[in-house]
Coordinates of N, CA and C and ligand atoms in Angstrom, one line a residue:
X1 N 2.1 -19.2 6.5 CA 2.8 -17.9 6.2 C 1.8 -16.9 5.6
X2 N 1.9 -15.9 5.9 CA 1.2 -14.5 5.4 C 1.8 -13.6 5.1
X3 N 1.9 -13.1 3.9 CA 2.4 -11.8 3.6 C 1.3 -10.8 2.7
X4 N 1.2 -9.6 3.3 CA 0.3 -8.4 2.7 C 1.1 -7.4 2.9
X5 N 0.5 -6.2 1.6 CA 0.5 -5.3 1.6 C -0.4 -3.9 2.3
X6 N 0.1 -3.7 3.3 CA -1.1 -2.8 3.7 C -0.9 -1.0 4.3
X7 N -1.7 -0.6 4.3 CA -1.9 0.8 4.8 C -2.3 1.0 6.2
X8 N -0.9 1.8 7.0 CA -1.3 2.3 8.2 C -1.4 3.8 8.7
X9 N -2.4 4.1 9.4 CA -2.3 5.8 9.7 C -2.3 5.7 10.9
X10 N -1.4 6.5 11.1 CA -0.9 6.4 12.6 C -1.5 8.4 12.9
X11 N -1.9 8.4 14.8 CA -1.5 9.9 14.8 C -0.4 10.4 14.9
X12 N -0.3 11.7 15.0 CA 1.2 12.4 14.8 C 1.6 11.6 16.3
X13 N 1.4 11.4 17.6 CA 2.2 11.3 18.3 C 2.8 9.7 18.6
X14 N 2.5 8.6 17.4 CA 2.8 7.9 17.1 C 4.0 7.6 15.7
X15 N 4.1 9.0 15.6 CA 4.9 9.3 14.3 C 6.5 8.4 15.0
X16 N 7.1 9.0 15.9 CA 8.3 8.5 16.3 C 8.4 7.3 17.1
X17 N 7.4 6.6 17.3 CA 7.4 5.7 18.3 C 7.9 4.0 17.4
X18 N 8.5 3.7 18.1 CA 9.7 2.1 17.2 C 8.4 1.0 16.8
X19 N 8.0 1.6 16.4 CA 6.6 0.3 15.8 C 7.3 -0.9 14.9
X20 N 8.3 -0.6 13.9 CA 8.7 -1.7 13.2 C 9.8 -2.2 14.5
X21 N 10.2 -1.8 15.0 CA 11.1 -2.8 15.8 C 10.1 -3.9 16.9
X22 N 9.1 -3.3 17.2 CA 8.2 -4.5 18.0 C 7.7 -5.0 17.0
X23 N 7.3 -5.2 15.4 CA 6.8 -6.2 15.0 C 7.7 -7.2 14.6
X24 N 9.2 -7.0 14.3 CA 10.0 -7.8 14.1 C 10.6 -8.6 15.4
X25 N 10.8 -7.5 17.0 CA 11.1 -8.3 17.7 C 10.5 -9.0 18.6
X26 N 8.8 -8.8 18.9 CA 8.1 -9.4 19.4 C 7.5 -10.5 19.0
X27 N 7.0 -10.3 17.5 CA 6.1 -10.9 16.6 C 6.9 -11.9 15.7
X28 N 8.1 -11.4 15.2 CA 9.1 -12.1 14.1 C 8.3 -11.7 13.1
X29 N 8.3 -10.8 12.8 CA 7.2 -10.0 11.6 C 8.7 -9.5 10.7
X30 N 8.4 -10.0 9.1 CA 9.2 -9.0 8.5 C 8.7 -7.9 8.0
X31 N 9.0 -6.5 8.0 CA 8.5 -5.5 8.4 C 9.3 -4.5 7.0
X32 N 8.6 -4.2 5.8 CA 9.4 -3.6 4.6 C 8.5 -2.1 4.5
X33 N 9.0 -1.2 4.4 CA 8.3 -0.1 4.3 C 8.4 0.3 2.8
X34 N 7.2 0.5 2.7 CA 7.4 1.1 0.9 C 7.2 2.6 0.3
X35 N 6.6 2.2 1.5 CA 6.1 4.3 1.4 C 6.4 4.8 2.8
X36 N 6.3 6.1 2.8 CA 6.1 6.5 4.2 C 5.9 8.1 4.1
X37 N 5.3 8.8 4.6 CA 4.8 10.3 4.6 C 4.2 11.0 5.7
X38 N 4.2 12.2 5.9 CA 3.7 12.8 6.9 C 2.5 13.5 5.9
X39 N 1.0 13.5 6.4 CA 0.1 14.5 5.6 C 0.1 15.3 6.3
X40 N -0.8 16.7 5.4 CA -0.5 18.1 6.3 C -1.2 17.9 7.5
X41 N -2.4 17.3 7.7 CA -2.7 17.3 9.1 C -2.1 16.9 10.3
X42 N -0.4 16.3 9.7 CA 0.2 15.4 10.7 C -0.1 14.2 11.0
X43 N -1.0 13.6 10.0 CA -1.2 12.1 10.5 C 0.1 11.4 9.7
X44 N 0.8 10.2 10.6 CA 1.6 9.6 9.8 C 1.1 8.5 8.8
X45 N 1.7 8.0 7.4 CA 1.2 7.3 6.7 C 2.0 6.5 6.4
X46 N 2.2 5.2 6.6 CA 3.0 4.4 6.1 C 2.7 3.3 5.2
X47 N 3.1 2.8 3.8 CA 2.6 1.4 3.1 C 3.4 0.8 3.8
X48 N 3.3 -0.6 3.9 CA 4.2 -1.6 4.1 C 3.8 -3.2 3.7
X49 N 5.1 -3.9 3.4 CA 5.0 -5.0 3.4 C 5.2 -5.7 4.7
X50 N 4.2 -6.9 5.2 CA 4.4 -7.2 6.3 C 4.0 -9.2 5.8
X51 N 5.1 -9.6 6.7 CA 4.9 -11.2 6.4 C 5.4 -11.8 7.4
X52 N 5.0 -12.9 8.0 CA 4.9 -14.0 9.4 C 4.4 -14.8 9.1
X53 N 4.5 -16.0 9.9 CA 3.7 -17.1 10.7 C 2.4 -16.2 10.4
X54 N 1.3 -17.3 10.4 CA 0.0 -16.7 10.5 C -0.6 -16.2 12.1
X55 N -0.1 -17.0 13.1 CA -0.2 -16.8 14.2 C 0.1 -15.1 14.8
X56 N 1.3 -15.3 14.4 CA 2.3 -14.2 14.2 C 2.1 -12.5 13.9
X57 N 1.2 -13.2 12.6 CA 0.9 -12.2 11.9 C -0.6 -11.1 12.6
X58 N -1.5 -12.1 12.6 CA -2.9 -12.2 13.3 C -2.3 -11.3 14.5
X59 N -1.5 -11.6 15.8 CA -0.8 -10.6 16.8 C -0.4 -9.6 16.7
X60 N 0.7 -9.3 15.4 CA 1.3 -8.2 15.2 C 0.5 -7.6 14.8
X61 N -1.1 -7.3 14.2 CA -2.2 -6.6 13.3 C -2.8 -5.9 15.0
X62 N -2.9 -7.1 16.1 CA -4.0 -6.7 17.1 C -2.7 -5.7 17.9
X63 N -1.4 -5.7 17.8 CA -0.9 -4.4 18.6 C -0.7 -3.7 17.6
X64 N -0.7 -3.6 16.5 CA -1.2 -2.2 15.6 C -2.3 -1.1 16.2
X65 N -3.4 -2.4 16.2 CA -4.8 -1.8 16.3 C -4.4 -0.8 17.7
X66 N -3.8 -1.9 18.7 CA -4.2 -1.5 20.2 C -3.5 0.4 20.5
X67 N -2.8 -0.2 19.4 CA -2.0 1.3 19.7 C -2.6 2.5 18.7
X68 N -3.5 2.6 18.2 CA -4.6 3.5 17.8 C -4.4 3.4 16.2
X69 N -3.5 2.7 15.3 CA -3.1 2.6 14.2 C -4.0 2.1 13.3
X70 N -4.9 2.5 12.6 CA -6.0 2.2 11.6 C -4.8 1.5 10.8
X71 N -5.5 0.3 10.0 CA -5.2 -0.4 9.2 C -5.7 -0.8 7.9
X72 N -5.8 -0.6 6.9 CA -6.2 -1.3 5.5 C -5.8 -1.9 4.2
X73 N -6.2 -3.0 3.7 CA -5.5 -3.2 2.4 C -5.4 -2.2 1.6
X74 N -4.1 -2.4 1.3 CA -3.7 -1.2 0.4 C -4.2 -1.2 -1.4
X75 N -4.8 -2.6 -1.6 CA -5.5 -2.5 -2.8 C -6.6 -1.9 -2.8
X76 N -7.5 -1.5 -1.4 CA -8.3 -0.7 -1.4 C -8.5 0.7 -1.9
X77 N -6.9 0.8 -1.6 CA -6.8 2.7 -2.0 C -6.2 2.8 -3.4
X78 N -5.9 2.5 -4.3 CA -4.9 2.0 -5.2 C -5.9 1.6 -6.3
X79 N -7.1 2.3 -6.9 CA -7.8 2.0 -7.7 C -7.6 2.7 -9.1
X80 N -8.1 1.8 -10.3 CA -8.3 2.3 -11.6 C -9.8 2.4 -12.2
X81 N -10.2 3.7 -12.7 CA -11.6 3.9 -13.6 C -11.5 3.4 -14.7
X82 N -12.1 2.2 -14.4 CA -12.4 1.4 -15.9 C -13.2 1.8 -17.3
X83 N -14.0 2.8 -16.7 CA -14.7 3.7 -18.0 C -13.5 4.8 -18.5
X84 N -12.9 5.1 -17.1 CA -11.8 6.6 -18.0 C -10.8 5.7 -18.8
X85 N -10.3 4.8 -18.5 CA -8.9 4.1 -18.9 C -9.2 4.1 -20.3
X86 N -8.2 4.5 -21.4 CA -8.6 4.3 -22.7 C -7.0 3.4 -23.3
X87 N -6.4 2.7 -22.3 CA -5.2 1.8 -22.5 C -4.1 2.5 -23.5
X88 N -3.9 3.5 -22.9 CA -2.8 4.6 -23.9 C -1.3 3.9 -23.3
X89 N -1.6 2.9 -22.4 CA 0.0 2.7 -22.1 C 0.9 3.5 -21.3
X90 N 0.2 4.7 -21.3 CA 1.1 5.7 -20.8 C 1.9 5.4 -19.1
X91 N 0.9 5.2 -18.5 CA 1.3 4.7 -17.3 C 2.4 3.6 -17.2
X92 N 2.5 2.6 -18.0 CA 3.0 1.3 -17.3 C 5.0 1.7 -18.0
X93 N 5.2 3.4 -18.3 CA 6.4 3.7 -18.8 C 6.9 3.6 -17.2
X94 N 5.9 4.2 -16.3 CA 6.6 4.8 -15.3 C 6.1 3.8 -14.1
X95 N 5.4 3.0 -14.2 CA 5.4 1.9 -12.9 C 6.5 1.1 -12.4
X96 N 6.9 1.2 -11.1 CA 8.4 0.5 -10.7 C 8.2 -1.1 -10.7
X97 N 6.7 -1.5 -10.3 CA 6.9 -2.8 -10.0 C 6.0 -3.3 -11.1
X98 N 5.6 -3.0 -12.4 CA 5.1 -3.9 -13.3 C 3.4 -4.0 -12.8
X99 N 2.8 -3.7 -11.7 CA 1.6 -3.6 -11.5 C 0.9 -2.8 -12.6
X100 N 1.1 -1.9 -13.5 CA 0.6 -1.5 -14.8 C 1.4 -2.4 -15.9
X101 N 0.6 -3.4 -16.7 CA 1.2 -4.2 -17.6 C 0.6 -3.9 -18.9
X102 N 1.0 -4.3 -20.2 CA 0.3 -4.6 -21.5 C 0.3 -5.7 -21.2
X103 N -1.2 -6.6 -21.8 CA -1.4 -7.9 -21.9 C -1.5 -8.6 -22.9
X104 N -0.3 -8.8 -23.5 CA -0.3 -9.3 -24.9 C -1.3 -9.9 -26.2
X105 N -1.9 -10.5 -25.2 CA -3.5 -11.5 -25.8 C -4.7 -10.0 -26.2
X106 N -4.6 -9.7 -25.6 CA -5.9 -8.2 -25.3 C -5.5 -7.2 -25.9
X107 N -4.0 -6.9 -26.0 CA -3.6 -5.4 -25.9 C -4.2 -4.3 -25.4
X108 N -4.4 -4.5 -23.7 CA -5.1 -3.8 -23.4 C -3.9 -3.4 -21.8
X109 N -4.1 -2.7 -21.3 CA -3.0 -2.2 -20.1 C -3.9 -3.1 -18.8
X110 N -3.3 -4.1 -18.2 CA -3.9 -4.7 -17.3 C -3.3 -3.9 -15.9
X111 N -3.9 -3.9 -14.6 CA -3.5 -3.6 -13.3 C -3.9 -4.8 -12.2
X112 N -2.6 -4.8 -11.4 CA -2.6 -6.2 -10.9 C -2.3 -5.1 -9.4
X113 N -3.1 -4.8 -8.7 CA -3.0 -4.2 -7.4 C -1.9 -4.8 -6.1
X114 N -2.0 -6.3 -6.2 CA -1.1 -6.9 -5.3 C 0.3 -6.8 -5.8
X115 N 0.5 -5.7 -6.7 CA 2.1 -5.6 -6.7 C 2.5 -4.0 -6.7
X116 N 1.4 -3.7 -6.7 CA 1.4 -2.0 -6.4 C 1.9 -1.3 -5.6
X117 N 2.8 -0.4 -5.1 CA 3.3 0.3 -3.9 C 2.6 1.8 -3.4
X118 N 1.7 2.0 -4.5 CA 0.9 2.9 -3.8 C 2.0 4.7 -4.5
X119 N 3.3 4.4 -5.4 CA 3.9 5.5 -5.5 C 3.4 6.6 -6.2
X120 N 2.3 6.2 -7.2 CA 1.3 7.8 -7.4 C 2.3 8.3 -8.7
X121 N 2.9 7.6 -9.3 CA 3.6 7.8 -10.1 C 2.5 7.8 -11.3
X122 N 1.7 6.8 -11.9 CA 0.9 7.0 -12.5 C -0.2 7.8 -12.5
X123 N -0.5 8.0 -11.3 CA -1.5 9.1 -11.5 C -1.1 10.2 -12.0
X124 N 0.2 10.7 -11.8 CA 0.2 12.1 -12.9 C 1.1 11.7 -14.3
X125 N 1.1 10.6 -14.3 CA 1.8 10.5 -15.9 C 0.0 10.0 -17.0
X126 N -1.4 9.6 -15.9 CA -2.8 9.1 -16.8 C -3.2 10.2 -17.0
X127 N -3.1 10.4 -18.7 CA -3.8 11.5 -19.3 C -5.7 12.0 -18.8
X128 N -6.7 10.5 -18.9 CA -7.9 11.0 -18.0 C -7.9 10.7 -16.9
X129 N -7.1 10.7 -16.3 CA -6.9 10.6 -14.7 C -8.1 9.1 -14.7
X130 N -7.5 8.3 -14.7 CA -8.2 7.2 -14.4 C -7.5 6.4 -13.3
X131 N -6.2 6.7 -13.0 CA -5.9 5.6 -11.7 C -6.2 6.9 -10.2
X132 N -6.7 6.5 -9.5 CA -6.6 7.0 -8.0 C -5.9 6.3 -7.0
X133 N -5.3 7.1 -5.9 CA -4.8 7.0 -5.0 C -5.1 7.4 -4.0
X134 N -5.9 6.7 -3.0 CA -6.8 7.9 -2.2 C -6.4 7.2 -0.9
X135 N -5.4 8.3 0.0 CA -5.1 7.5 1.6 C -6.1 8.4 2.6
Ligands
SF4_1 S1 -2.2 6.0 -18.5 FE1 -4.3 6.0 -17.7 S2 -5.6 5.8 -19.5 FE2 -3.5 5.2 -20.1 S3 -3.5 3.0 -19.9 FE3 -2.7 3.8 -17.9 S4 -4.5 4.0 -16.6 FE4 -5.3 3.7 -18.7
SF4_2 S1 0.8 3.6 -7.7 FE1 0.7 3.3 -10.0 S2 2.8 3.5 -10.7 FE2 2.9 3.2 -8.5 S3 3.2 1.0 -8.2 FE3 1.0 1.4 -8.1 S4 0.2 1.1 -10.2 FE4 2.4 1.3 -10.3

């Protein structure tokens, strides 16, 4: 079994096309969208949670690809500046899924990326702009 979080950019004329229904009905892919946006240049952006059979999974990634859909781990984009961070806490008021935590032992604001959805919520509540979001 495999489940990840990842980032797809699709071009605009893939914006309408049933992509989550062929991963679930071809693949048996469960298919959770967590984000989804249009940027101004029209490229479509989607986060999603995607989990299968590893077999399964491994397939449903190569008709992503085939259909022109760039793919990346979403912890890739979803970074924190460990020099700007001065653990004010501020952030983890407004994180939905707890990926901004206090760490009791440390008292320091820990970031756990594998639970992140990428909502950018923190970035405008971090006084020195220390978390990024870059798709
Ligand atoms: S709001 Fe910014 S500076 Fe404050 S703990 Fe969170 S990441 Fe660090
Ligand atoms: S983008 Fe920031 S606020 Fe949103 S889930 Fe990720 S760490 Fe939490």
């Amino acid at each position: 079994m495999v489940s990840k979080r990842i980032v797809l950019k699709f071009p605009h004329s893939l914006v309408d096309k049933p992509i989550a229904y062929h991963l679930v009905k071809d693949y048996d892919l469960v298919f959770n969208i967590l984000q989804a946006r249009i940027t101004p240049n029209e490229e479509g952006l989607m986060v999603v949670g995607l989990s299968g059979k590893k077999e399964n999974y491994a397939e449903g990634i190569k008709f992503l690809k085939e259909q022109g859909i760039i793919i990346q781990p979403l912890d890739q984009d979803v970074t924190r500046n460990e020099k700007r961070c001065t653990h004010c806490g501020a952030c983890i008021a407004v994180c939905p899924t707890e990926a901004l935590s206090l760490d009791r032992k440390t008292m320091k604001i820990s970031f756990d990326p594998s639970k992140c959805i990428a909502c950018e919520l923190c970035v405008r509540a971090c006084p020195p702009r220390a978390m990024r979001v870059k798709f």
